[in-house]
C-alpha positions as a Markdown table, in Angstrom:
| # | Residue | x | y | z |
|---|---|---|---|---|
| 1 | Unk | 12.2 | -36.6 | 39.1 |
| 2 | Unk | 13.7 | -39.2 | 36.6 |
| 3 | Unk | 10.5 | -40.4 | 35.7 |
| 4 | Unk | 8.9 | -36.9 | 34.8 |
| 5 | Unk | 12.4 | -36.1 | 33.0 |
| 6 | Unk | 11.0 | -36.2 | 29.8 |
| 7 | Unk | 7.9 | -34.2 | 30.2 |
| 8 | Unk | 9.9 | -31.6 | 31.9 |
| 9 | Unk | 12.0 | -31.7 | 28.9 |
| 10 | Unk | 8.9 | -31.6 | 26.9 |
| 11 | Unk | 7.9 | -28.4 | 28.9 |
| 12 | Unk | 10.5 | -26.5 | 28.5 |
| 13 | Unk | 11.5 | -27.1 | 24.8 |
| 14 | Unk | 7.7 | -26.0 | 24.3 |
| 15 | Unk | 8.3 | -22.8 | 26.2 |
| 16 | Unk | 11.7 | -22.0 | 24.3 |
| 17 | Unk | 9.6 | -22.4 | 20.9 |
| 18 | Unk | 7.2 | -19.9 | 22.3 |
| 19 | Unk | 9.7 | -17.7 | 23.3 |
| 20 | Unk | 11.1 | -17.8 | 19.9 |
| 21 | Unk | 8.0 | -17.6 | 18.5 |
| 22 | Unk | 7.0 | -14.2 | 20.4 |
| 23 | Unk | 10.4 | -12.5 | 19.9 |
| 24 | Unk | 10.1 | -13.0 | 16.1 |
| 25 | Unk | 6.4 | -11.6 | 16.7 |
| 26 | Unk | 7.8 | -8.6 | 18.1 |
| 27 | Unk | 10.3 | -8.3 | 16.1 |
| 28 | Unk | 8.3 | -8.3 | 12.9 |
| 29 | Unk | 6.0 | -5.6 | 14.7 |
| 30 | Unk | 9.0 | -3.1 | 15.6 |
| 31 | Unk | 10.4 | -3.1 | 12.3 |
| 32 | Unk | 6.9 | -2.4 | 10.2 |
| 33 | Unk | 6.3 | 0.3 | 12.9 |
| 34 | Unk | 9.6 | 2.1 | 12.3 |
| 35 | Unk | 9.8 | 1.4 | 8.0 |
| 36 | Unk | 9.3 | 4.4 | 5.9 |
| 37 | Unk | 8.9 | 5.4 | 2.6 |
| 38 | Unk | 11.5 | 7.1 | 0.9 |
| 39 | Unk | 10.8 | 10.0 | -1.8 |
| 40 | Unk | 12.0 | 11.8 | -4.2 |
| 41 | Unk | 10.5 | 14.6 | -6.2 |
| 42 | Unk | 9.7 | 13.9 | -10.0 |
| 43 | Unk | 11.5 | 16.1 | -12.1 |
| 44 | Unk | 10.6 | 19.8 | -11.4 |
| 45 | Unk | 7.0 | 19.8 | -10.1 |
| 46 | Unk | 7.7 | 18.9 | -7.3 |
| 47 | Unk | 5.1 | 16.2 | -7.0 |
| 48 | Unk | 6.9 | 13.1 | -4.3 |
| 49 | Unk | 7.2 | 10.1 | -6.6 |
| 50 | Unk | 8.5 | 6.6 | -4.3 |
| 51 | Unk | 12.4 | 5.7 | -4.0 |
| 52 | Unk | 13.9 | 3.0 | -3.7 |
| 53 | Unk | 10.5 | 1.1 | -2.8 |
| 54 | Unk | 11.9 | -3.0 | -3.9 |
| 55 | Unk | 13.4 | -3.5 | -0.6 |
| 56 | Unk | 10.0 | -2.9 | 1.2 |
| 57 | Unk | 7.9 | -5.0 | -1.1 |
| 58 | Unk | 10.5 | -7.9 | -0.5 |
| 59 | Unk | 10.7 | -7.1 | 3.3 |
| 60 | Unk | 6.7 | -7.7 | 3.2 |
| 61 | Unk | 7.2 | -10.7 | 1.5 |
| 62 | Unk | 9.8 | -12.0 | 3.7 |
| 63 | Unk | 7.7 | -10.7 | 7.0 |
| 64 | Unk | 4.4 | -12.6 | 5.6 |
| 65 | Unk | 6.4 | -15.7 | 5.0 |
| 66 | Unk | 8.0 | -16.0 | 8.2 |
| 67 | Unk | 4.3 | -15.1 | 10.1 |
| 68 | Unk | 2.4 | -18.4 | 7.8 |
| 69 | Unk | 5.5 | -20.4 | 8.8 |
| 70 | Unk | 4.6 | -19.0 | 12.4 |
| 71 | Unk | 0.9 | -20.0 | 12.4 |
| 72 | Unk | 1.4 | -23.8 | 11.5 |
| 73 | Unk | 3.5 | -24.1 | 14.3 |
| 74 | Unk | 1.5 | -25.9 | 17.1 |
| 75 | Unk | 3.7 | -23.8 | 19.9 |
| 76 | Unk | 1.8 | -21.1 | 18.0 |
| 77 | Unk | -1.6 | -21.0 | 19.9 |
| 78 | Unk | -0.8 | -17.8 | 22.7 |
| 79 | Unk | 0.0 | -16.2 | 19.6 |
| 80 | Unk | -2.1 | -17.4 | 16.9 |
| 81 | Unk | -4.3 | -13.9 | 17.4 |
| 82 | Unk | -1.8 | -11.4 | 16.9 |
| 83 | Unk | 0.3 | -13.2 | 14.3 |
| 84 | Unk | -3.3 | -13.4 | 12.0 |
| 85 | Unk | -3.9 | -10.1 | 12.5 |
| 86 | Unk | 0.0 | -9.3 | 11.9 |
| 87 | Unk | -0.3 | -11.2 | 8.5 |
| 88 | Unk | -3.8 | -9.8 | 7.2 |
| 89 | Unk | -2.0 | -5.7 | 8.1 |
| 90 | Unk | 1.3 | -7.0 | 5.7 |
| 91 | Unk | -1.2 | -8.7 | 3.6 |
| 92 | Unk | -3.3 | -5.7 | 2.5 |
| 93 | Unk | -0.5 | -3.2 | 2.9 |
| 94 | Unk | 1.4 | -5.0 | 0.4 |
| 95 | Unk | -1.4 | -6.0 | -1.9 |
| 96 | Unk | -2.3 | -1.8 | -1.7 |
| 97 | Unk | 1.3 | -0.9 | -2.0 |
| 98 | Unk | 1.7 | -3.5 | -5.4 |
| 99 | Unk | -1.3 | -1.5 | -6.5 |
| 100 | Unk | 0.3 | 2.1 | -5.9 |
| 101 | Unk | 3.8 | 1.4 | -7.4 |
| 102 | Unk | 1.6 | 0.3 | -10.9 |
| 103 | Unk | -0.2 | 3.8 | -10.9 |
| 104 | Unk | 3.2 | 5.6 | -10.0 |
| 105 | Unk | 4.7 | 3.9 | -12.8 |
| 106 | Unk | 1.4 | 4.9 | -15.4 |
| 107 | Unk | 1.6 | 8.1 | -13.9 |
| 108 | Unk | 5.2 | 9.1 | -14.4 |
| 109 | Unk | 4.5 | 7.7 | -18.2 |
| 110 | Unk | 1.4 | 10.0 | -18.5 |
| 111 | Unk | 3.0 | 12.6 | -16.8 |
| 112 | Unk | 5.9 | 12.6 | -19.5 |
| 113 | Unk | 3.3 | 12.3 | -22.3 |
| 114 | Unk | 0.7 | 15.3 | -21.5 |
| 115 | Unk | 3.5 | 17.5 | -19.7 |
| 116 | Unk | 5.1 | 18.0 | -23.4 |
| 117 | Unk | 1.9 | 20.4 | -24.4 |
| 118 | Unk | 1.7 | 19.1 | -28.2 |
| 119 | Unk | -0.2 | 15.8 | -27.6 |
| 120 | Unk | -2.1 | 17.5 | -24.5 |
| 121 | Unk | -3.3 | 19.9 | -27.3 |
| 122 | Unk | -4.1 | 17.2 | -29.7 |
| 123 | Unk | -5.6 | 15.1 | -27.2 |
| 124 | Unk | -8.0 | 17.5 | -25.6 |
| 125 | Unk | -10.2 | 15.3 | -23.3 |
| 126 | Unk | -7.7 | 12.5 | -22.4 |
| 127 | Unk | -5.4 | 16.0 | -20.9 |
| 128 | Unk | -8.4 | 16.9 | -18.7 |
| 129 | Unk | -8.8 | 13.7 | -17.6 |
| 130 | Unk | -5.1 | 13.4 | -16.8 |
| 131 | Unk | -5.5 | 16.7 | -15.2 |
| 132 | Unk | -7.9 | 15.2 | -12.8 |
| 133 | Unk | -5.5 | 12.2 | -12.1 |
| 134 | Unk | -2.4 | 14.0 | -12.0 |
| 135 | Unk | -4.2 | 16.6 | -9.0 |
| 136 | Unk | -5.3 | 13.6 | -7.0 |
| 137 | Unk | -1.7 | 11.4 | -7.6 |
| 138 | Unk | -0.1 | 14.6 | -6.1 |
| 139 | Unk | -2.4 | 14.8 | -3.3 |
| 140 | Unk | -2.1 | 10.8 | -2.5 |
| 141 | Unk | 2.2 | 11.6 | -2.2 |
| 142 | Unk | 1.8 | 14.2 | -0.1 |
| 143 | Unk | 0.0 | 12.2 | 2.2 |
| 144 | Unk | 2.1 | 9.4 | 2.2 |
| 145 | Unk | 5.1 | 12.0 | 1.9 |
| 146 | Unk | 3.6 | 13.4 | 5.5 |
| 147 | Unk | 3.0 | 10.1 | 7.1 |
| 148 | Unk | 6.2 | 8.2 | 5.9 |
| 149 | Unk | 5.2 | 4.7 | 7.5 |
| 150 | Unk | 4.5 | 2.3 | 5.1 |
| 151 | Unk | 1.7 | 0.6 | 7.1 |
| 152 | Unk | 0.1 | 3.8 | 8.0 |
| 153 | Unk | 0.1 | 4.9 | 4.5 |
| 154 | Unk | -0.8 | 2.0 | 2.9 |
| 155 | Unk | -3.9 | 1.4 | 5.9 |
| 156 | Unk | -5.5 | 4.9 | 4.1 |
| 157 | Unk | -9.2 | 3.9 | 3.0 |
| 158 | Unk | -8.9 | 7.4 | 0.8 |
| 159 | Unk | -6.2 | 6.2 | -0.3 |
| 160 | Unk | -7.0 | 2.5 | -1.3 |
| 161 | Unk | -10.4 | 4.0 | -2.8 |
| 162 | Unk | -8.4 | 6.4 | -5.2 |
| 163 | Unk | -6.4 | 3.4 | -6.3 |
């Protein structure tokens, strides 16, 4: 026994990393599959705008970081699958979700702008075409307003095409 101490040792440090490894798997999964989206509704129109959205964007960031850390692990290899395919789903949906705070923020900023009536009347064509925009911003919220997960939402090809 003495003289297979070490690879015993060996052995079981490699399946406490794995452990380790697995748990934090899990629970980066559990958390993205319970975080929602809060709302708020902009002004009186009742159109959903995002609330209080930072702490998900940093939460991605932290989650991504801690799952490339994860893959150059070399206890990583009975994971390796599912912790790729966990960083590619917090990879896009943050990447989509950077995308959708920019044309919340534009939007709001239109919104303010052509909801006054004297530039929409001076500015005849860019109104219409804010028309259009402001119709399918409203119905991309109350999508994401009905689904509420941020991966779910964010996983929306309509969505990521409209963007």
């Amino acid at each position: 026994l003495v003289a297979v101490a070490s690879d015993i040792e060996e052995i079981c440090e490699s399946a406490d990393r794995q452990l380790h490894i697995q748990n934090k798997i899990a629970e980066i999964a559990e958390a993205w599959q319970l975080r929602e989206f809060e709302f708020m509704v902009w002004k009186s129109r009742g159109i959903y705008v995002f609330k209080n959205v930072l702490p998900i964007v940093e939460d991605l960031e932290d989650a991504q970081m801690d799952l490339q850390t994860m893959l150059t692990h070399r206890h990583i290899s009975p994971f390796k699958d599912e912790a790729q395919a966990m960083l590619i789903t917090t990879s896009d949906t943050s990447e989509t979700l950077e995308r959708w705070i920019k044309v919340q923020t534009l939007w709001c900023s239109l919104e303010s702008v052509f909801s006054g009536g004297d530039i929409a009347k001076q500015l005849p064509l860019e109104a219409k075409k804010f028309q259009k925009i402001d119709k399918d911003f409203d119905k991309v919220m109350r999508k994401a307003y009905d689904t509420k997960n941020v991966i779910q939402a964010c996983q929306n090809d309509i969505l990521k095409q409209n963007l």
